[in-house]
mmCIF file of C-alpha atoms in Angstrom:
data_model
loop_
_atom_site.group_PDB
_atom_site.id
_atom_site.type_symbol
_atom_site.label_atom_id
_atom_site.label_comp_id
_atom_site.label_asym_id
_atom_site.label_seq_id
_atom_site.Cartn_x
_atom_site.Cartn_y
_atom_site.Cartn_z
ATOM 1 C CA MET A 1 -0.169 0.263 0.291
ATOM 2 C CA SER A 2 1.880 3.365 -1.523
ATOM 3 C CA THR A 3 2.513 6.165 1.906
ATOM 4 C CA ARG A 4 2.505 8.975 -1.038
ATOM 5 C CA ARG A 5 0.073 11.457 0.323
ATOM 6 C CA GLY A 6 -1.453 14.185 -1.835
ATOM 7 C CA VAL A 7 -1.426 17.912 -2.167
ATOM 8 C CA GLY A 8 -2.758 19.249 0.747
ATOM 9 C CA LEU A 9 -5.081 22.354 1.261
ATOM 10 C CA SER A 10 -2.184 24.361 2.903
ATOM 11 C CA ALA A 11 -0.036 24.022 -0.309
ATOM 12 C CA PHE A 12 -2.575 25.738 -2.409
ATOM 13 C CA GLN A 13 -2.864 28.405 0.072
ATOM 14 C CA ASN A 14 0.578 28.882 0.085
ATOM 15 C CA ARG A 15 1.124 28.982 -3.744
ATOM 16 C CA THR A 16 -1.951 31.428 -3.717
ATOM 17 C CA SER A 17 -0.259 33.644 -1.199
ATOM 18 C CA LEU A 18 3.239 33.810 -2.859
ATOM 19 C CA SER A 19 1.454 34.595 -6.443
ATOM 20 C CA THR A 20 -0.691 37.212 -4.730
ATOM 21 C CA GLN A 21 2.782 38.592 -2.796
ATOM 22 C CA TYR A 22 4.604 38.406 -6.531
ATOM 23 C CA ALA A 23 1.360 40.209 -8.291
ATOM 24 C CA GLN A 24 1.484 42.978 -5.551
ATOM 25 C CA HIS A 25 5.591 43.271 -5.829
ATOM 26 C CA GLY A 26 5.105 43.592 -9.565
ATOM 27 C CA ALA A 27 2.619 46.379 -9.188
ATOM 28 C CA THR A 28 4.894 48.301 -6.971
ATOM 29 C CA LEU A 29 7.498 48.084 -9.361
ATOM 30 C CA ARG A 30 5.368 49.458 -12.198
ATOM 31 C CA THR A 31 4.435 52.295 -9.794
ATOM 32 C CA THR A 32 7.935 53.011 -9.086
ATOM 33 C CA HIS A 33 9.040 53.084 -12.479
ATOM 34 C CA LEU A 34 6.169 55.267 -13.841
ATOM 35 C CA THR A 35 6.969 57.623 -11.086
ATOM 36 C CA SER A 36 10.572 58.009 -11.910
ATOM 37 C CA LEU A 37 9.567 58.251 -15.498
ATOM 38 C CA SER A 38 7.128 61.369 -14.744
ATOM 39 C CA THR A 39 10.135 63.033 -12.217
ATOM 40 C CA GLN A 40 12.342 62.870 -15.314
ATOM 41 C CA LEU A 41 9.829 63.892 -17.778
ATOM 42 C CA THR A 42 8.793 66.803 -15.474
ATOM 43 C CA VAL A 43 12.418 67.765 -15.344
ATOM 44 C CA PHE A 44 13.039 67.241 -18.808
ATOM 45 C CA GLN A 45 9.856 69.959 -19.622
ATOM 46 C CA SER A 46 11.241 72.394 -16.908
ATOM 47 C CA LEU A 47 14.439 72.495 -18.687
ATOM 48 C CA LEU A 48 13.230 72.874 -22.059
ATOM 49 C CA GLN A 49 11.307 76.264 -20.877
ATOM 50 C CA THR A 50 14.824 77.561 -19.650
ATOM 51 C CA PHE A 51 16.387 76.406 -22.848
ATOM 52 C CA ALA A 52 13.424 78.248 -24.500
ATOM 53 C CA ARG A 53 13.657 81.139 -22.309
ATOM 54 C CA GLU A 54 17.154 81.773 -23.211
ATOM 55 C CA HIS A 55 17.151 81.237 -27.185
ATOM 56 C CA ALA A 56 13.573 82.896 -27.753
ATOM 57 C CA SER A 57 15.191 85.044 -30.295
ATOM 58 C CA THR A 58 16.712 82.902 -32.081
ATOM 59 C CA ILE A 59 13.771 80.207 -32.125
ATOM 60 C CA LYS A 60 11.864 82.743 -33.815
ATOM 61 C CA SER A 61 14.452 84.142 -36.105
ATOM 62 C CA ASP A 62 16.410 80.917 -37.488
ATOM 63 C CA PRO A 63 14.188 78.446 -39.050
ATOM 64 C CA SER A 64 17.057 75.566 -38.548
ATOM 65 C CA PHE A 65 16.874 76.475 -35.157
ATOM 66 C CA ARG A 66 13.291 76.177 -34.704
ATOM 67 C CA ALA A 67 13.343 73.181 -36.604
ATOM 68 C CA GLU A 68 15.956 71.617 -34.124
ATOM 69 C CA PHE A 69 13.995 72.472 -31.091
ATOM 70 C CA ALA A 70 10.642 71.467 -32.283
ATOM 71 C CA ARG A 71 12.380 67.915 -32.522
ATOM 72 C CA MET A 72 13.398 67.976 -29.155
ATOM 73 C CA CYS A 73 10.147 69.107 -28.205
ATOM 74 C CA ASN A 74 8.806 66.080 -29.797
ATOM 75 C CA ALA A 75 11.247 63.770 -28.123
ATOM 76 C CA ILE A 76 9.447 64.296 -24.407
ATOM 77 C CA GLY A 77 6.014 64.453 -25.765
ATOM 78 C CA VAL A 78 5.452 68.198 -25.904
ATOM 79 C CA ASP A 79 3.853 69.750 -29.189
ATOM 80 C CA PRO A 80 4.489 73.289 -29.528
ATOM 81 C CA LEU A 81 1.798 73.642 -32.415
ATOM 82 C CA ALA A 82 -0.738 71.686 -30.367
ATOM 83 C CA GLY A 83 -0.121 73.281 -26.846
ATOM 84 C CA SER A 84 -0.699 76.813 -27.729
ATOM 85 C CA ASN A 85 -4.274 76.530 -29.831
ATOM 86 C CA VAL A 86 -5.960 77.774 -26.981
ATOM 87 C CA LYS A 87 -5.636 81.542 -26.131
ATOM 88 C CA GLY A 88 -6.871 82.724 -22.512
ATOM 89 C CA HIS A 89 -9.675 84.990 -22.056
ATOM 90 C CA GLY A 90 -10.270 87.699 -19.748
ATOM 91 C CA GLY A 91 -6.505 87.706 -18.641
ATOM 92 C CA GLY A 92 -6.763 83.972 -18.187
ATOM 93 C CA LYS A 93 -4.375 81.147 -19.751
ATOM 94 C CA GLY A 94 -4.884 78.344 -21.943
ATOM 95 C CA LYS A 95 -3.609 75.385 -22.058
ATOM 96 C CA GLY A 96 0.116 75.847 -23.050
ATOM 97 C CA SER A 97 -0.182 79.516 -22.761
ATOM 98 C CA TRP A 98 3.689 79.596 -21.552
ATOM 99 C CA TRP A 99 5.068 79.108 -25.201
ATOM 100 C CA ALA A 100 3.517 82.567 -25.787
ATOM 101 C CA GLN A 101 5.139 83.933 -22.747
ATOM 102 C CA LEU A 102 8.632 82.604 -23.826
ATOM 103 C CA LEU A 103 8.628 83.560 -27.705
ATOM 104 C CA GLY A 104 6.637 86.519 -27.479
ATOM 105 C CA GLU A 105 3.841 85.346 -29.291
ATOM 106 C CA ASP A 106 1.397 82.448 -30.250
ATOM 107 C CA VAL A 107 3.248 79.493 -31.877
ATOM 108 C CA ASN A 108 0.396 78.303 -33.556
ATOM 109 C CA ASP A 109 -0.127 82.455 -34.823
ATOM 110 C CA PHE A 110 3.170 81.564 -36.745
ATOM 111 C CA TYR A 111 2.358 78.626 -38.310
ATOM 112 C CA PHE A 112 -1.510 79.133 -39.079
ATOM 113 C CA GLY A 113 0.359 82.592 -40.857
ATOM 114 C CA LEU A 114 2.936 80.343 -42.742
ATOM 115 C CA GLY A 115 -0.152 78.418 -43.293
ATOM 116 C CA VAL A 116 -1.998 80.919 -45.322
ATOM 117 C CA ARG A 117 0.947 81.810 -47.481
ATOM 118 C CA VAL A 118 1.008 77.430 -48.390
ATOM 119 C CA VAL A 119 -2.172 77.952 -48.951
ATOM 120 C CA GLU A 120 -1.779 80.716 -51.415
ATOM 121 C CA VAL A 121 1.040 79.371 -53.324
ATOM 122 C CA CYS A 122 -0.726 75.840 -53.659
ATOM 123 C CA ARG A 123 -3.888 77.473 -54.860
ATOM 124 C CA GLY A 124 -1.765 79.850 -57.448
ATOM 125 C CA THR A 125 0.038 76.982 -58.845
ATOM 126 C CA ARG A 126 -2.718 74.511 -59.342
ATOM 127 C CA GLY A 127 -3.464 75.182 -62.540
ATOM 128 C CA GLU A 128 0.116 74.021 -63.451
ATOM 129 C CA ASN A 129 0.653 70.813 -61.158
ATOM 130 C CA GLY A 130 -2.934 69.993 -60.748
ATOM 131 C CA GLY A 131 -3.256 70.184 -56.786
ATOM 132 C CA LEU A 132 0.241 68.207 -56.005
ATOM 133 C CA ILE A 133 3.820 70.183 -55.127
ATOM 134 C CA GLY A 134 6.910 69.499 -53.717
ATOM 135 C CA VAL A 135 7.356 70.824 -50.158
ATOM 136 C CA GLY A 136 10.691 72.249 -51.045
ATOM 137 C CA GLU A 137 9.024 74.108 -53.825
ATOM 138 C CA VAL A 138 6.723 75.575 -51.794
ATOM 139 C CA ARG A 139 9.277 76.351 -49.172
ATOM 140 C CA GLU A 140 11.083 78.257 -52.221
ATOM 141 C CA ARG A 141 8.455 80.306 -53.141
ATOM 142 C CA VAL A 142 7.482 81.339 -49.787
ATOM 143 C CA ARG A 143 11.483 82.568 -49.248
ATOM 144 C CA LYS A 144 10.859 84.333 -52.605
ATOM 145 C CA GLY A 145 8.316 86.310 -51.471
ATOM 146 C CA ARG A 146 6.137 84.753 -54.136
ATOM 147 C CA VAL A 147 3.210 85.423 -51.921
ATOM 148 C CA VAL A 148 1.450 88.295 -50.049
ATOM 149 C CA GLY A 149 3.453 89.620 -47.212
ATOM 150 C CA GLY A 150 6.934 89.305 -48.837
ATOM 151 C CA GLY A 151 9.494 86.642 -48.072
ATOM 152 C CA MET A 152 10.307 84.464 -45.424
ATOM 153 C CA GLU A 153 12.792 82.230 -44.282
ATOM 154 C CA VAL A 154 11.268 78.514 -43.566
ATOM 155 C CA THR A 155 12.682 75.096 -43.518
ATOM 156 C CA ASP A 156 10.745 71.509 -45.060
ATOM 157 C CA ASP A 157 9.525 71.107 -41.366
ATOM 158 C CA ASP A 158 8.213 74.421 -40.905
ATOM 159 C CA ILE A 159 6.189 73.753 -44.474
ATOM 160 C CA VAL A 160 4.935 70.465 -42.822
ATOM 161 C CA ARG A 161 4.259 71.906 -39.410
ATOM 162 C CA ALA A 162 1.890 74.753 -41.204
ATOM 163 C CA VAL A 163 -0.079 71.952 -43.427
ATOM 164 C CA LYS A 164 -0.869 69.735 -40.249
ATOM 165 C CA SER A 165 -1.949 73.059 -38.626
ATOM 166 C CA LEU A 166 -4.613 73.520 -41.264
ATOM 167 C CA LYS A 167 -6.343 69.888 -40.580
ATOM 168 C CA PRO A 168 -8.315 70.939 -37.957
ATOM 169 C CA LEU A 169 -10.283 73.438 -40.605
ATOM 170 C CA GLY A 170 -10.875 70.450 -42.857
ATOM 171 C CA SER A 171 -8.887 72.255 -45.413
ATOM 172 C CA GLY A 172 -8.167 68.789 -47.512
ATOM 173 C CA PHE A 173 -4.526 69.827 -47.533
ATOM 174 C CA ALA A 174 -2.382 66.938 -46.661
ATOM 175 C CA ILE A 175 1.479 65.823 -46.971
ATOM 176 C CA ILE A 176 1.728 62.725 -49.047
ATOM 177 C CA GLU A 177 4.922 60.657 -49.743
ATOM 178 C CA VAL A 178 5.626 60.461 -53.813
ATOM 179 C CA GLY A 179 8.818 58.242 -54.581
ATOM 180 C CA GLY A 180 10.221 59.161 -51.065
ATOM 181 C CA ARG A 181 9.822 62.580 -51.764
ATOM 182 C CA PRO A 182 7.037 64.977 -49.307
ATOM 183 C CA MET A 183 4.618 66.460 -51.662
ATOM 184 C CA ILE A 184 1.838 68.680 -50.577
ATOM 185 C CA ARG A 185 -1.947 67.533 -52.136
ATOM 186 C CA SER A 186 -4.177 70.683 -52.322
ATOM 187 C CA ILE A 187 -7.135 68.615 -53.414
ATOM 188 C CA PRO A 188 -9.346 66.436 -51.931
ATOM 189 C CA LYS A 189 -8.737 63.740 -54.622
ATOM 190 C CA GLU A 190 -6.673 60.642 -53.575
ATOM 191 C CA LEU A 191 -4.199 59.144 -55.697
ATOM 192 C CA ASN A 192 -4.695 55.438 -56.827
ATOM 193 C CA THR A 193 -1.586 52.752 -56.531
ATOM 194 C CA ASP A 194 -1.291 52.927 -60.443
ATOM 195 C CA GLN A 195 -1.096 56.913 -60.453
ATOM 196 C CA SER A 196 1.467 56.932 -57.408
ATOM 197 C CA ALA A 197 3.781 54.169 -59.445
ATOM 198 C CA VAL A 198 3.747 56.849 -62.164
ATOM 199 C CA LEU A 199 4.632 59.818 -60.392
ATOM 200 C CA ALA A 200 7.480 57.925 -58.327
ATOM 201 C CA ALA A 201 8.615 56.566 -61.636
ATOM 202 C CA ILE A 202 8.714 60.282 -62.956
ATOM 203 C CA GLN A 203 10.547 61.523 -59.566
ATOM 204 C CA VAL A 204 13.099 58.611 -60.602
ATOM 205 C CA LEU A 205 13.088 59.090 -64.496
ATOM 206 C CA GLY A 206 12.483 62.784 -65.068
ATOM 207 C CA TYR A 207 9.731 62.134 -67.335
ATOM 208 C CA VAL A 208 7.552 58.446 -68.683
ATOM 209 C CA THR A 209 6.510 57.430 -71.610
ATOM 210 C CA VAL A 210 4.142 54.652 -72.055
ATOM 211 C CA SER A 211 6.745 52.021 -73.365
ATOM 212 C CA MET A 212 8.961 53.008 -70.346
ATOM 213 C CA LEU A 213 5.923 52.326 -68.110
ATOM 214 C CA GLN A 214 5.387 48.575 -69.764
ATOM 215 C CA ASP A 215 9.092 48.255 -69.313
ATOM 216 C CA ASN A 216 9.230 49.043 -66.085
ATOM 217 C CA LEU A 217 6.403 48.483 -64.745
ATOM 218 C CA ASN A 218 5.227 45.415 -66.529
ATOM 219 C CA TRP A 219 1.796 46.886 -67.240
ATOM 220 C CA GLU A 220 0.105 46.073 -70.575
ATOM 221 C CA ARG A 221 -0.216 48.799 -72.665
ATOM 222 C CA PRO A 222 -3.774 50.015 -72.278
ATOM 223 C CA ARG A 223 -3.276 49.848 -68.295
ATOM 224 C CA ALA A 224 -0.184 52.235 -69.493
ATOM 225 C CA GLU A 225 -2.375 54.478 -71.384
ATOM 226 C CA THR A 226 -5.184 54.897 -68.905
ATOM 227 C CA VAL A 227 -3.287 55.889 -65.924
ATOM 228 C CA CYS A 228 -1.143 58.726 -67.773
ATOM 229 C CA LYS A 229 -4.315 59.730 -69.679
ATOM 230 C CA ASP A 230 -6.151 60.514 -65.941
ATOM 231 C CA LEU A 231 -3.327 62.068 -64.348
ATOM 232 C CA LEU A 232 -2.880 64.552 -67.801
ATOM 233 C CA ALA A 233 -7.010 64.854 -66.962
ATOM 234 C CA ASP A 234 -6.035 66.092 -63.718
ATOM 235 C CA SER A 235 -3.109 68.370 -64.870
ATOM 236 C CA LEU A 236 -0.319 66.211 -62.712
ATOM 237 C CA VAL A 237 1.337 65.885 -65.365
ATOM 238 C CA TRP A 238 2.338 67.905 -68.599
ATOM 239 C CA VAL A 239 2.838 66.221 -72.213
ATOM 240 C CA ASP A 240 5.487 66.678 -74.653
ATOM 241 C CA GLU A 241 4.065 65.564 -78.009
ATOM 242 C CA GLN A 242 7.185 66.661 -79.976
ATOM 243 C CA CYS A 243 9.124 63.609 -79.601
ATOM 244 C CA GLU A 244 9.084 60.350 -80.934
ATOM 245 C CA GLU A 245 6.630 59.202 -78.315
ATOM 246 C CA THR A 246 4.910 60.796 -76.053
ATOM 247 C CA GLU A 247 6.496 61.892 -72.785
ATOM 248 C CA TYR A 248 4.442 62.657 -69.808
ATOM 249 C CA TRP A 249 6.338 65.333 -67.389
ATOM 250 C CA SER A 250 5.821 66.150 -63.330
ATOM 251 C CA PRO A 251 5.805 69.751 -63.116
ATOM 252 C CA ALA A 252 7.496 69.444 -59.486
ATOM 253 C CA SER A 253 10.604 67.502 -61.651
ATOM 254 C CA ILE A 254 10.688 70.346 -64.313
ATOM 255 C CA HIS A 255 10.707 72.651 -61.226
ATOM 256 C CA ASP A 256 13.710 70.726 -60.099
ATOM 257 C CA MET A 257 15.366 71.025 -62.868
ATOM 258 C CA GLU A 258 14.998 74.647 -63.496
ATOM 259 C CA GLY A 259 16.395 75.379 -59.699
#
């Protein structure tokens, strides 16, 4: 007859107690870790405020410095653009109002002001490019003062932030990637996969023809012809019919060549 005894109730109770202790210890560690991170974040934000006070004039006047400052803000979860969009009324302070105090003006006003210029550029060139223009081209046009208000030194990062600041207004403006290049789309129409592929090919090759699309993308001729005609109808490409085969050029690519 076997003398081996089964596990008693006390063993189950001990195991449950041990599991509870592990869970409590884990919760304590998580709380301590979160508290430590919160303290570090508070310190970083305080240092960031001090940095902003000391370099406020440079942040406002130097576009490259402003871009690096914005990256520092984003790294610790502070968005100067989103944090300054509520102004106090009757002497009250809105959320993130310390940005306005530090920089002498509402940061949001700067980006909305730049956004107005971006809109002017996009609308003024829509007949040339069909509502798709490179971020770099917009930056150059703003810098050269081709819009109301004269020239303005900004970076690509400023342009992108300005476009994003327009999103709450339902403007239809958006930043998209075409062939790895940031572009501003100022029309609500979305590009389909074929159109994006052709525009990306133009970024690399300078222009395309139907036969080039057949050779490089392995498309049948009707498919290549259709997408080119669609892009032409939307003014997203220009056509050169003086060559042996019709060539389709992107206005943005032509601008880059001229620059």
